């Protein structure tokens, strides 16, 4: 006998993935458009392209700092109200970005966008986890991701076209109609899951963790620009680690901590979050480095550079249709170990791309990276919830989302840091000197991803089987 579902829940399960997908589409479209437009925006604002990473890192730092609040807010105020708030704030932040007149205004507006983005995906994921059974999570998340991947598919080309023929401010203003559609969908179809009795907010824990994460991210940024002496930077880095360490010490001794570290006792959750953090550290620098390689290093226009990235998203959409079958056939452990190695090799392969490289080779690399990235992220994301209970859904989603966003923020800063280190004091507008430095950065990022494969060796072959169906008897005729 299958699950008996009341009509109201059935309708929610039908439309909820679309609600989350529209918000994630807007967020992903924004990110990929901004990455493509970095060189043009830098020239318009009178700063170097590497310096403009503050527009990227301020956004991701805001997300990383505020995501820990998402689970508590959803439990306290309900998924519908918090998700609607997130979409509204992100839309207002996009308007503010489009009206910005200088770099400080743009950075501040990106922080406002980050406030909205910090709650969108975590709260959307909480709603999915509380609406669908374990066996339906993989299918639901794949459904959400496929429409959302249209953002990376359309973003690079759209961003390239906009900055080529229109003012770059349009890359942010395009979010406004999407945000309005998202708000209407939230009102119509977002369920209002909330805790019967929400715990008190761990304010001290939030201040410790948030300040530590923000300071560490800022240290990585200024160190990459070599704008401060080594000793002060090292002291600030040490202070940030002390703050984060103080939070971890406090979390083990607090009844209701902001991020309950006891969840890391669940092996599959621990491996997914820790392994995923290191893996994403390597891959997250690619969207920052590739536009620099294509536009500054190889002389492509923004819209041409956007075309070179499009196959990655198209391949990712195609792979999403196969991920459930692949995970069901081989299991999470085998897929994550092998696929992580492939991902690292592909990142390193971009060290062979430069002036004179045939376009078809670049497109082939882009498609391959899209396939392995899509499979990797789905496997890591679904493994995190394989052995967590329904009561742990909010905390698990919050911690997993925090780890993902921090790895993105650190990945961008790390990519810029190593590129700046390889460049040294040479002229960064000189393509002949820029390309070799970028090649070294690709090799280093690839090595980081390859090393992260070791974390997935601790998994058991049966881990994640309740999500993927691996190792479980299939119905006759399936």
XYZ file of C-alpha atoms in Angstrom:
478
model
C 0.000 0.000 0.000
C 1.352 3.435 -0.873
C 1.218 6.484 1.347
C -2.281 7.937 1.758
C -1.955 11.678 1.203
C -4.730 14.182 1.886
C -5.608 16.505 -1.030
C -4.184 19.595 0.687
C -0.774 17.980 1.267
C -0.789 16.560 -2.249
C -1.349 20.045 -3.698
C 1.427 21.457 -1.512
C 3.829 18.745 -2.677
C 2.924 19.539 -6.273
C 3.573 23.287 -6.126
C 6.136 23.754 -3.332
C 9.141 22.744 -5.484
C 8.131 25.441 -7.983
C 7.972 28.077 -5.240
C 11.491 27.241 -4.048
C 12.769 26.874 -7.620
C 11.692 30.387 -8.654
C 13.529 31.938 -5.693
C 16.621 29.842 -6.312
C 16.466 30.689 -10.037
C 16.565 34.396 -9.172
C 19.478 33.884 -6.779
C 21.482 31.782 -9.244
C 20.755 34.110 -12.177
C 21.993 37.058 -10.138
C 25.224 35.320 -9.148
C 26.200 34.212 -12.638
C 25.301 37.560 -14.233
C 27.453 39.436 -11.707
C 30.423 37.113 -12.253
C 30.311 37.661 -16.011
C 30.054 41.426 -15.624
C 32.962 41.855 -13.165
C 35.507 43.286 -15.674
C 32.959 45.757 -17.132
C 31.753 46.855 -13.690
C 35.347 47.312 -12.538
C 36.144 49.561 -15.494
C 32.967 51.616 -14.930
C 33.701 52.106 -11.222
C 37.418 52.775 -11.758
C 38.814 49.815 -9.796
C 40.827 46.694 -10.657
C 38.911 43.495 -11.437
C 40.548 41.609 -8.569
C 39.556 44.415 -6.181
C 35.916 44.103 -7.249
C 35.746 40.744 -5.496
C 34.432 42.747 -2.527
C 31.137 42.907 -4.442
C 31.139 39.101 -4.500
C 32.528 38.421 -1.025
C 30.336 40.989 0.770
C 27.308 39.145 -0.559
C 28.551 35.689 0.412
C 29.853 36.874 3.801
C 26.414 38.315 4.618
C 24.872 34.973 3.705
C 27.399 33.004 5.750
C 26.903 35.183 8.832
C 23.089 35.191 8.740
C 22.280 31.657 7.583
C 22.634 30.312 11.165
C 19.526 32.331 12.025
C 17.394 30.722 9.288
C 16.411 27.578 11.199
C 15.472 29.467 14.358
C 13.496 32.073 12.401
C 11.610 29.369 10.479
C 10.734 27.551 13.712
C 9.733 30.794 15.440
C 7.851 32.678 12.706
C 6.990 29.946 10.197
C 8.450 29.005 6.806
C 5.897 31.049 4.840
C 6.567 34.378 6.549
C 10.365 34.005 6.613
C 10.603 32.790 3.023
C 8.405 35.668 1.827
C 10.544 38.128 3.791
C 13.689 36.702 2.189
C 12.350 37.065 -1.364
C 11.176 40.645 -0.663
C 14.528 41.742 0.834
C 16.510 40.152 -2.013
C 14.335 41.998 -4.544
C 14.807 45.338 -2.720
C 18.556 44.666 -2.557
C 18.606 44.112 -6.313
C 16.896 47.485 -6.825
C 19.451 49.151 -4.555
C 22.330 47.544 -6.513
C 20.896 48.880 -9.759
C 20.759 52.410 -8.314
C 24.281 52.342 -6.783
C 26.613 55.157 -7.861
C 29.947 53.901 -6.519
C 31.689 50.839 -5.127
C 30.805 51.385 -1.422
C 27.104 51.804 -2.308
C 27.201 48.694 -4.458
C 28.860 46.656 -1.699
C 26.261 47.830 0.847
C 23.446 46.907 -1.546
C 24.987 43.485 -2.101
C 24.957 42.983 1.674
C 21.199 43.702 1.605
C 20.820 41.111 -1.149
C 22.812 38.711 1.000
C 20.386 39.210 3.891
C 17.549 37.940 1.672
C 19.605 35.164 0.104
C 20.693 33.929 3.546
C 17.157 32.777 4.292
C 15.800 31.789 0.877
C 17.410 28.437 0.185
C 17.760 27.202 3.806
C 14.114 27.949 4.627
C 12.984 26.558 1.283
C 14.937 23.391 2.022
C 13.376 23.173 5.504
C 9.927 23.386 3.908
C 10.831 20.563 1.500
C 12.224 18.351 4.276
C 9.078 18.799 6.375
C 6.706 18.277 3.435
C 8.223 15.254 1.671
C 9.156 11.801 3.089
C 12.826 10.645 3.016
C 12.218 8.557 -0.094
C 10.924 11.616 -1.946
C 13.616 14.108 -0.950
C 16.022 13.289 -3.795
C 13.282 13.661 -6.405
C 11.980 16.897 -4.858
C 15.433 18.487 -4.613
C 16.254 17.502 -8.187
C 12.998 19.097 -9.316
C 13.924 22.303 -7.497
C 17.446 22.384 -8.884
C 16.584 21.789 -12.551
C 14.586 25.042 -13.021
C 17.090 26.847 -10.800
C 19.931 25.754 -13.099
C 18.355 27.860 -15.815
C 19.909 30.765 -13.896
C 23.500 29.658 -14.568
C 22.432 28.662 -18.097
C 20.962 32.058 -18.966
C 23.054 34.196 -16.602
C 26.428 34.295 -18.382
C 24.922 35.079 -21.793
C 22.355 37.490 -20.356
C 25.034 39.262 -18.347
C 27.316 39.441 -21.371
C 24.569 40.848 -23.586
C 23.509 43.393 -20.964
C 26.985 44.793 -20.280
C 27.719 44.844 -24.036
C 24.613 46.719 -25.167
C 22.946 48.056 -22.001
C 24.037 49.735 -18.753
C 25.504 47.163 -16.344
C 22.876 48.189 -13.755
C 20.317 46.135 -15.657
C 22.003 42.945 -14.418
C 20.416 43.691 -11.025
C 17.144 45.301 -12.122
C 16.225 42.142 -14.054
C 15.590 40.464 -10.677
C 12.640 42.702 -9.810
C 9.900 41.026 -11.956
C 11.189 37.582 -10.907
C 11.034 38.593 -7.266
C 7.451 39.818 -7.632
C 6.472 36.483 -9.196
C 8.180 34.698 -6.305
C 6.213 36.713 -3.741
C 2.926 35.785 -5.430
C 3.862 32.091 -5.426
C 4.831 32.259 -1.744
C 1.436 33.731 -0.881
C -0.389 31.027 -2.850
C 1.549 27.825 -2.185
C 4.230 28.047 0.557
C 3.278 25.902 3.607
C 3.647 27.462 7.041
C 5.720 24.920 8.977
C 6.818 26.080 12.420
C 7.858 24.589 15.747
C 5.211 24.112 18.429
C 7.551 25.862 20.846
C 10.660 27.572 19.482
C 13.791 27.731 21.653
C 15.193 31.086 22.738
C 17.692 32.555 20.299
C 21.310 31.867 21.244
C 22.298 35.529 20.901
C 25.784 35.133 22.386
C 26.468 32.177 20.099
C 25.311 34.158 17.071
C 27.602 37.073 17.949
C 30.605 34.792 18.446
C 30.088 32.740 15.305
C 28.971 35.616 13.077
C 31.814 37.936 14.052
C 34.368 35.146 13.694
C 33.151 34.181 10.219
C 32.892 37.793 9.029
C 36.371 38.663 10.322
C 37.981 35.574 8.802
C 36.359 36.259 5.420
C 37.507 39.881 5.523
C 41.034 38.827 6.429
C 41.145 36.555 3.388
C 40.024 39.453 1.205
C 42.545 42.043 2.400
C 45.338 39.455 2.443
C 44.598 38.680 -1.205
C 45.009 42.384 -2.026
C 48.228 42.691 0.053
C 46.802 45.941 1.475
C 48.091 45.255 5.008
C 51.307 43.983 6.553
C 51.528 40.291 7.329
C 51.643 40.628 11.142
C 48.344 42.541 11.583
C 46.619 40.206 9.137
C 47.914 37.159 11.016
C 46.657 38.625 14.332
C 43.207 39.263 12.861
C 43.116 35.744 11.425
C 44.038 34.329 14.832
C 41.306 36.434 16.480
C 38.706 35.128 14.020
C 39.694 31.530 14.777
C 39.516 32.248 18.514
C 35.960 33.586 18.105
C 34.863 30.545 16.113
C 36.600 28.246 18.595
C 34.871 30.031 21.475
C 31.534 29.400 19.792
C 32.295 25.687 19.385
C 33.327 25.456 23.049
C 30.147 27.235 24.113
C 27.889 25.195 21.807
C 28.917 21.964 23.552
C 27.853 23.414 26.902
C 24.642 25.221 25.920
C 21.248 23.440 25.952
C 19.967 25.160 22.756
C 22.985 26.410 20.778
C 22.618 28.380 17.555
C 24.205 25.545 15.543
C 24.004 22.244 17.479
C 27.371 20.548 16.979
C 25.910 17.241 18.218
C 24.583 16.740 14.690
C 28.154 16.032 13.598
C 27.933 12.762 15.510
C 25.774 11.546 12.607
C 28.427 10.136 10.264
C 26.670 10.801 6.972
C 25.865 14.369 7.981
C 29.443 14.990 9.158
C 31.017 13.623 5.993
C 28.616 15.544 3.769
C 29.232 18.891 5.476
C 32.989 18.603 6.093
C 33.811 16.892 2.800
C 31.469 19.206 0.949
C 33.140 22.271 2.459
C 36.590 21.291 1.191
C 35.262 20.207 -2.197
C 33.353 23.465 -2.675
C 36.433 25.429 -1.619
C 38.057 24.297 -4.854
C 35.087 24.623 -7.200
C 33.778 27.952 -5.794
C 36.708 29.937 -7.149
C 35.957 28.947 -10.748
C 33.143 31.463 -11.429
C 35.539 34.220 -10.353
C 38.567 33.004 -12.309
C 36.950 31.985 -15.598
C 35.691 35.484 -16.594
C 39.183 36.830 -15.885
C 40.725 34.125 -18.077
C 38.242 34.515 -20.926
C 37.953 38.323 -20.972
C 41.258 39.701 -19.687
C 43.488 36.774 -20.588
C 42.022 35.689 -23.930
C 40.342 38.871 -25.161
C 36.747 37.628 -25.440
C 33.900 40.110 -25.044
C 31.558 39.633 -22.043
C 28.817 38.017 -24.123
C 31.316 35.695 -25.810
C 32.672 34.693 -22.382
C 29.084 34.046 -21.315
C 28.589 31.674 -24.244
C 31.657 29.696 -23.174
C 30.150 29.099 -19.712
C 26.627 28.209 -20.880
C 27.372 24.539 -21.740
C 28.301 23.960 -18.086
C 24.773 24.784 -16.905
C 23.147 22.941 -19.823
C 25.131 19.806 -19.011
C 24.237 20.178 -15.325
C 20.532 20.191 -16.175
C 20.953 17.035 -18.247
C 22.917 15.328 -15.474
C 20.226 16.168 -12.891
C 17.857 13.911 -14.853
C 20.279 11.019 -14.320
C 21.530 11.586 -10.763
C 18.836 9.530 -9.028
C 19.537 6.575 -11.306
C 23.326 6.900 -10.882
C 23.129 7.163 -7.083
C 20.682 4.266 -6.966
C 23.038 2.124 -9.044
C 26.426 2.929 -7.457
C 25.592 4.463 -4.052
C 26.756 7.684 -2.446
C 30.226 6.473 -1.418
C 31.403 5.279 -4.820
C 29.890 8.253 -6.624
C 31.412 10.836 -4.276
C 34.914 9.344 -4.249
C 35.201 8.896 -8.014
C 33.346 12.058 -8.960
C 35.389 14.256 -6.606
C 38.590 13.047 -8.261
C 37.120 13.798 -11.690
C 36.095 17.264 -10.541
C 39.617 18.074 -9.350
C 41.148 16.855 -12.612
C 38.727 18.979 -14.649
C 39.480 22.106 -12.619
C 43.193 21.541 -13.157
C 42.540 20.961 -16.877
C 41.659 24.642 -17.288
C 45.375 25.327 -16.773
C 45.721 24.209 -20.398
C 43.253 26.821 -21.679
C 44.732 30.051 -23.031
C 45.079 32.182 -26.155
C 44.924 29.880 -29.158
C 42.969 27.104 -27.443
C 40.221 25.868 -29.835
C 36.741 26.934 -28.726
C 35.461 23.355 -28.984
C 38.001 22.280 -26.337
C 36.797 24.989 -23.944
C 33.176 23.975 -24.552
C 34.041 20.317 -23.907
C 35.738 21.200 -20.606
C 32.739 23.342 -19.653
C 30.234 20.557 -20.345
C 32.294 17.993 -18.429
C 32.562 20.312 -15.441
C 28.788 20.872 -15.505
C 28.127 17.124 -15.401
C 30.448 16.322 -12.496
C 29.416 19.415 -10.510
C 25.708 18.597 -10.764
C 26.254 15.009 -9.650
C 28.597 16.092 -6.851
C 26.292 18.686 -5.327
C 23.211 16.452 -5.477
C 25.081 13.567 -3.842
C 26.497 15.759 -1.057
C 23.250 17.648 -0.410
C 21.025 14.568 -0.158
C 23.533 12.590 1.943
C 23.330 15.287 4.637
C 19.699 14.388 5.398
C 19.884 10.618 5.009
C 20.131 9.850 8.741
C 18.765 12.991 10.402
C 15.318 12.950 12.030
C 12.387 15.199 11.146
C 12.972 17.098 14.393
C 16.533 17.831 13.266
C 15.461 19.125 9.840
C 15.790 22.831 10.638
C 19.168 22.462 12.364
C 20.526 20.134 9.677
C 19.448 22.468 6.872
C 20.901 25.475 8.696
C 24.300 23.877 9.337
C 24.552 22.388 5.833
C 23.610 25.707 4.216
C 26.066 27.590 6.444
C 28.887 25.261 5.411
C 28.006 25.617 1.735
C 27.917 29.403 1.793
C 31.098 29.726 3.836
C 32.910 27.485 1.371
C 31.697 29.706 -1.486
C 32.864 32.850 0.304
C 36.203 31.318 1.227
C 36.549 29.817 -2.248
C 36.236 33.209 -3.953
C 38.669 34.798 -1.509
C 41.068 31.854 -1.801
C 41.021 31.979 -5.623
C 41.706 35.711 -5.580
C 44.406 35.301 -2.928
C 46.383 32.665 -4.789
C 45.993 34.475 -8.118
C 47.244 37.692 -6.537
C 50.153 35.795 -4.971
C 51.130 34.282 -8.324
C 50.839 37.691 -10.020
C 52.895 39.518 -7.410
C 53.590 43.117 -8.418
C 53.296 42.615 -12.165
C 50.800 44.510 -14.318
C 47.482 42.676 -13.975
C 46.184 44.069 -17.259
C 48.951 42.295 -19.178
C 47.359 39.134 -20.596
C 50.758 37.527 -21.229
C 51.525 37.667 -17.502
C 47.948 37.171 -16.222
C 47.250 33.851 -17.950
C 50.165 31.888 -16.375
C 49.120 33.121 -12.915
C 45.539 31.989 -13.531
C 46.817 28.613 -14.743
C 48.679 28.089 -11.473
C 45.524 29.004 -9.558
C 43.522 26.381 -11.495
C 46.119 23.739 -10.657
C 46.021 24.597 -6.961
C 42.199 24.614 -6.818
C 42.150 21.257 -8.613
C 44.596 19.805 -6.091
C 42.372 20.956 -3.200
C 39.358 19.209 -4.753
C 41.299 16.004 -5.375
C 42.492 15.955 -1.759
C 38.906 16.318 -0.518
C 38.023 12.903 -2.016
C 39.709 11.294 1.001
C 36.904 12.487 3.295
C 34.341 10.383 1.409
C 36.323 7.165 1.893
C 34.974 6.991 5.469
C 31.453 6.353 4.165
C 29.886 2.890 4.126
C 28.533 1.422 0.917
C 25.027 1.444 2.372
C 25.107 5.121 3.439
C 22.393 7.163 1.773
C 20.500 4.089 0.609
C 17.242 5.288 2.161
C 17.483 8.398 -0.031
C 18.848 6.946 -3.284
C 17.412 3.434 -3.079
C 20.897 1.913 -3.491
C 21.087 -1.636 -2.164
C 17.363 -1.790 -1.551
C 15.038 -4.230 -3.282
C 13.249 -2.632 -6.190
C 9.575 -3.313 -6.925
C 8.956 -5.933 -9.580
C 9.029 -4.459 -13.018
C 10.912 -1.342 -11.832
